[in-house]
PDB file of C-alpha atoms in Angstrom:
ATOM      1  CA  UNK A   4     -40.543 -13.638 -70.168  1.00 81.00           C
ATOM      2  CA  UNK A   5     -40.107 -11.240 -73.093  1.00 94.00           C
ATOM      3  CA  UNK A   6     -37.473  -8.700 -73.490  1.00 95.00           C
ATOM      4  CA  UNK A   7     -39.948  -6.262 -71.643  1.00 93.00           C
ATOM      5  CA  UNK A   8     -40.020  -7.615 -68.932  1.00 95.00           C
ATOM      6  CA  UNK A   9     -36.872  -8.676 -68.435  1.00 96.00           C
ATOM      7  CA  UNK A  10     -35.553  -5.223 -68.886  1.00 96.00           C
ATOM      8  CA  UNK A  11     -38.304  -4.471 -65.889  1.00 97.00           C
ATOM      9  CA  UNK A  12     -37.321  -7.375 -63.672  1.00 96.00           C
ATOM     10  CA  UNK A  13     -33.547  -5.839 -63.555  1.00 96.00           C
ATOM     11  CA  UNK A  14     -35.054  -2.037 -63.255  1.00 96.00           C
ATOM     12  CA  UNK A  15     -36.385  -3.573 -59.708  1.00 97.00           C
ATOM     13  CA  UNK A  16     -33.199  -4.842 -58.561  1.00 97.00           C
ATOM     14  CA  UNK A  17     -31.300  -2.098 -59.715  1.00 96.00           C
ATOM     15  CA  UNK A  18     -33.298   1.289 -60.748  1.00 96.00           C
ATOM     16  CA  UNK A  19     -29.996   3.637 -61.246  1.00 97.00           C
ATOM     17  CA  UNK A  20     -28.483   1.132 -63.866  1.00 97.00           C
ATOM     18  CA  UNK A  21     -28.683   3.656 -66.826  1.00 97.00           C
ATOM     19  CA  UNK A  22     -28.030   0.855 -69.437  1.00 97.00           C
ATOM     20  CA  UNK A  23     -31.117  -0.762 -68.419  1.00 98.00           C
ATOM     21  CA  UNK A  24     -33.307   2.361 -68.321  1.00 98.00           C
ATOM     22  CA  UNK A  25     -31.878   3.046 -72.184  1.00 98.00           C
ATOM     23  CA  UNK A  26     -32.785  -0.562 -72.938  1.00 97.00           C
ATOM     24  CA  UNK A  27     -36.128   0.123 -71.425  1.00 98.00           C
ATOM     25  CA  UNK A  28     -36.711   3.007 -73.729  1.00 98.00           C
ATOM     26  CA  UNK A  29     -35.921   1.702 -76.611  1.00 98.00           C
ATOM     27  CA  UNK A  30     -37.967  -1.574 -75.899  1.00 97.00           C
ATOM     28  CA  UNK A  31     -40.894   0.920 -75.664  1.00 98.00           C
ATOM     29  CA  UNK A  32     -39.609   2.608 -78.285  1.00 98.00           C
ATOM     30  CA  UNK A  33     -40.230  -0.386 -81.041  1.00 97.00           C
ATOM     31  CA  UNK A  34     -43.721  -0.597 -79.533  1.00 97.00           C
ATOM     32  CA  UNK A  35     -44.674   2.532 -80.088  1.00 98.00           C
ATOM     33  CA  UNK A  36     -44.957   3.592 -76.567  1.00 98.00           C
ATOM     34  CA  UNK A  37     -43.432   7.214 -77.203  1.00 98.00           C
ATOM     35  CA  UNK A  38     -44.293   8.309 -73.107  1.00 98.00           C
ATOM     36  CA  UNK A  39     -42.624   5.713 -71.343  1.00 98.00           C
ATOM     37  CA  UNK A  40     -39.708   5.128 -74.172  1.00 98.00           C
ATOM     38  CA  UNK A  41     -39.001   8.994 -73.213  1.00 98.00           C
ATOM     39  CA  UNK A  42     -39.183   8.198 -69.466  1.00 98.00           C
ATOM     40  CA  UNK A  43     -36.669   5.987 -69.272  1.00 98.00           C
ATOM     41  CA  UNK A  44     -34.496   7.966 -71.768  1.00 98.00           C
ATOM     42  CA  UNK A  45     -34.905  11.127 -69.829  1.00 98.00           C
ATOM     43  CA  UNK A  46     -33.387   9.089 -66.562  1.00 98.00           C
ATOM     44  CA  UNK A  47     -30.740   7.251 -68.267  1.00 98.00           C
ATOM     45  CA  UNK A  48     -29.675  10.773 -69.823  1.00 98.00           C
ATOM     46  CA  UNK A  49     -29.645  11.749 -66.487  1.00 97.00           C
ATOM     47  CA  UNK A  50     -27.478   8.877 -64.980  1.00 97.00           C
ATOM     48  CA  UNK A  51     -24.944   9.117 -68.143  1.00 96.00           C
ATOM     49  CA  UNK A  52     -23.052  10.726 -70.639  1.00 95.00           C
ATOM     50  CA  UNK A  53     -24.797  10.022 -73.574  1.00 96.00           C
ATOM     51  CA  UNK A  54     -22.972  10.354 -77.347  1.00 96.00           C
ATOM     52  CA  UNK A  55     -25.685  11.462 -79.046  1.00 96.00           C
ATOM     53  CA  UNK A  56     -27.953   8.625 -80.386  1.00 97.00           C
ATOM     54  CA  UNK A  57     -29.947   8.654 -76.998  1.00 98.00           C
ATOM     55  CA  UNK A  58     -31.200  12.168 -77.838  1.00 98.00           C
ATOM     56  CA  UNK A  59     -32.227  11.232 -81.230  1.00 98.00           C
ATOM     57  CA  UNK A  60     -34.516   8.747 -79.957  1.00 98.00           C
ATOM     58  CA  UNK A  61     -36.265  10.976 -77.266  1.00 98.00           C
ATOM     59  CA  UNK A  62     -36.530  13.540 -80.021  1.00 98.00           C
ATOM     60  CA  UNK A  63     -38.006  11.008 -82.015  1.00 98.00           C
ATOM     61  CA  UNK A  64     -40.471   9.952 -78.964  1.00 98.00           C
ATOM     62  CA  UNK A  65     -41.599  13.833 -78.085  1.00 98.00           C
ATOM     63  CA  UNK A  66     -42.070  14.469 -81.863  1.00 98.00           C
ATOM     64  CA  UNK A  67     -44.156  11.282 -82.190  1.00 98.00           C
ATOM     65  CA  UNK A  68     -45.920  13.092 -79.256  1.00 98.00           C
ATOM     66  CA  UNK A  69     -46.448  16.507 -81.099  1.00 96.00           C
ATOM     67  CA  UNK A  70     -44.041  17.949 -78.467  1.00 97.00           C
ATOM     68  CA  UNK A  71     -41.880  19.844 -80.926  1.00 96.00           C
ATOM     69  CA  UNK A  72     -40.342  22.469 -78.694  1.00 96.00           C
ATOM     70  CA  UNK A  73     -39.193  19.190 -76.465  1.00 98.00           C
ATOM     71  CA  UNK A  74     -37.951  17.399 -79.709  1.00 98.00           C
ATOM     72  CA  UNK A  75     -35.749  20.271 -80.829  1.00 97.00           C
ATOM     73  CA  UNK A  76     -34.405  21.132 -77.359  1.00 98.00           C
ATOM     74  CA  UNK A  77     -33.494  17.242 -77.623  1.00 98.00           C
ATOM     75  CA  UNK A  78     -31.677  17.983 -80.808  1.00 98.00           C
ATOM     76  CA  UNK A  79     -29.788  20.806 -79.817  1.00 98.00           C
ATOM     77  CA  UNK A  80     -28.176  19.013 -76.464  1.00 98.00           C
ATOM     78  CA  UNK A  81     -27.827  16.090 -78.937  1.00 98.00           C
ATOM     79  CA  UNK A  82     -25.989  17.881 -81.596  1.00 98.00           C
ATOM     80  CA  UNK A  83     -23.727  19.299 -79.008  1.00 98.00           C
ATOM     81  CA  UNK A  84     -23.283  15.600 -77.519  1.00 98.00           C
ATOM     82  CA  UNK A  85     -22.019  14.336 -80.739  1.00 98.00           C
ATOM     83  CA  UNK A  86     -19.659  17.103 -81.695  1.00 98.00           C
ATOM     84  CA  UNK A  87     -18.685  16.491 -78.922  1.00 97.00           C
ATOM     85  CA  UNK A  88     -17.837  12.763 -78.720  1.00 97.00           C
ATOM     86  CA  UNK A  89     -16.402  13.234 -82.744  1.00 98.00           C
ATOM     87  CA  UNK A  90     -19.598  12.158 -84.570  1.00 97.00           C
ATOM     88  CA  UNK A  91     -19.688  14.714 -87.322  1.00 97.00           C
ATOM     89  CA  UNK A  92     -22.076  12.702 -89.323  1.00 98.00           C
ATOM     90  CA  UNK A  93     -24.663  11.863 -86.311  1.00 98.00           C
ATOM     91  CA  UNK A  94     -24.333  15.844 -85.565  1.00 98.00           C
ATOM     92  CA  UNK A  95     -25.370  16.679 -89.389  1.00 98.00           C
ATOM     93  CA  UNK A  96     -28.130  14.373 -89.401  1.00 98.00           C
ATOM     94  CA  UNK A  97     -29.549  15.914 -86.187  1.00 98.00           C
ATOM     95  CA  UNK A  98     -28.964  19.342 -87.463  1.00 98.00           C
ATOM     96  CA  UNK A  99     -31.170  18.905 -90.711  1.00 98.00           C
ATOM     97  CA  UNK A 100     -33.668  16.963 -88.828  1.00 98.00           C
ATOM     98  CA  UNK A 101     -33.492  20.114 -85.932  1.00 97.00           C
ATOM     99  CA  UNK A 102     -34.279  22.440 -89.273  1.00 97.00           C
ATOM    100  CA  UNK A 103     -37.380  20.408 -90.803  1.00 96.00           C
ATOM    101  CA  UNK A 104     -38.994  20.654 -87.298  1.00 96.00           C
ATOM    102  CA  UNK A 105     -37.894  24.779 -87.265  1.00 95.00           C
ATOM    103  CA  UNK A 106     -39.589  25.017 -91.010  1.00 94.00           C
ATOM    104  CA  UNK A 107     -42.466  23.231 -89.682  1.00 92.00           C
ATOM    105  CA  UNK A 108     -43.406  23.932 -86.287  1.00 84.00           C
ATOM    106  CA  UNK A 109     -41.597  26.814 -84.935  1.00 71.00           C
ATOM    107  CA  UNK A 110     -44.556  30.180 -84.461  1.00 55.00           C
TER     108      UNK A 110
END
């Protein structure tokens, strides 16, 4: 059983365990597999407080999806999230990442 599917086999028994659904997403993150890695990162945001790095990663996924709009709303709540939770340097990283995608794909 790969990592995968073990992530899956405890989704089953338990589908409101957000540390599985973040594992899940970031599984599918490492293969690639932007749409379901944002899935599972859009319920586990839901379930809990997140500190910031789970927004980068869905920002990441809907960029890799040419879903910019998506990517910097995911910025924004995850720069907040970080100021939040006293990660100043997490928050400036997202910031100038938030302003390449504004220089780039904002109309």
């Amino acid at each position: 059983m790969d990592r995968l599917e073990y992530f899956l086999s405890l989704l089953e028994k338990n589908p409101n365990n957000p540390m599985v659904h973040y594992s899940l997403a970031l599984e599918y993150f490492n293969k690639k597999d932007y749409q379901n890695s944002a899935k599972h990162m859009e319920e586990y945001l839901q379930l809990k407080e997140d500190e910031g790095a789970g927004y980068k990663v869905l920002a990441k996924c809907y960029e890799e999806m040419g879903q910019y709009e998506k990517a910097m709303k995911a910025l924004e709540e995850g720069i907040e999230k970080a100021i939040k939770h006293n990660h100043p340097s997490m928050a400036e990283e997202m910031r100038s990442w938030l302003e390449d995608l504004k220089r780039l794909y904002s109309f």
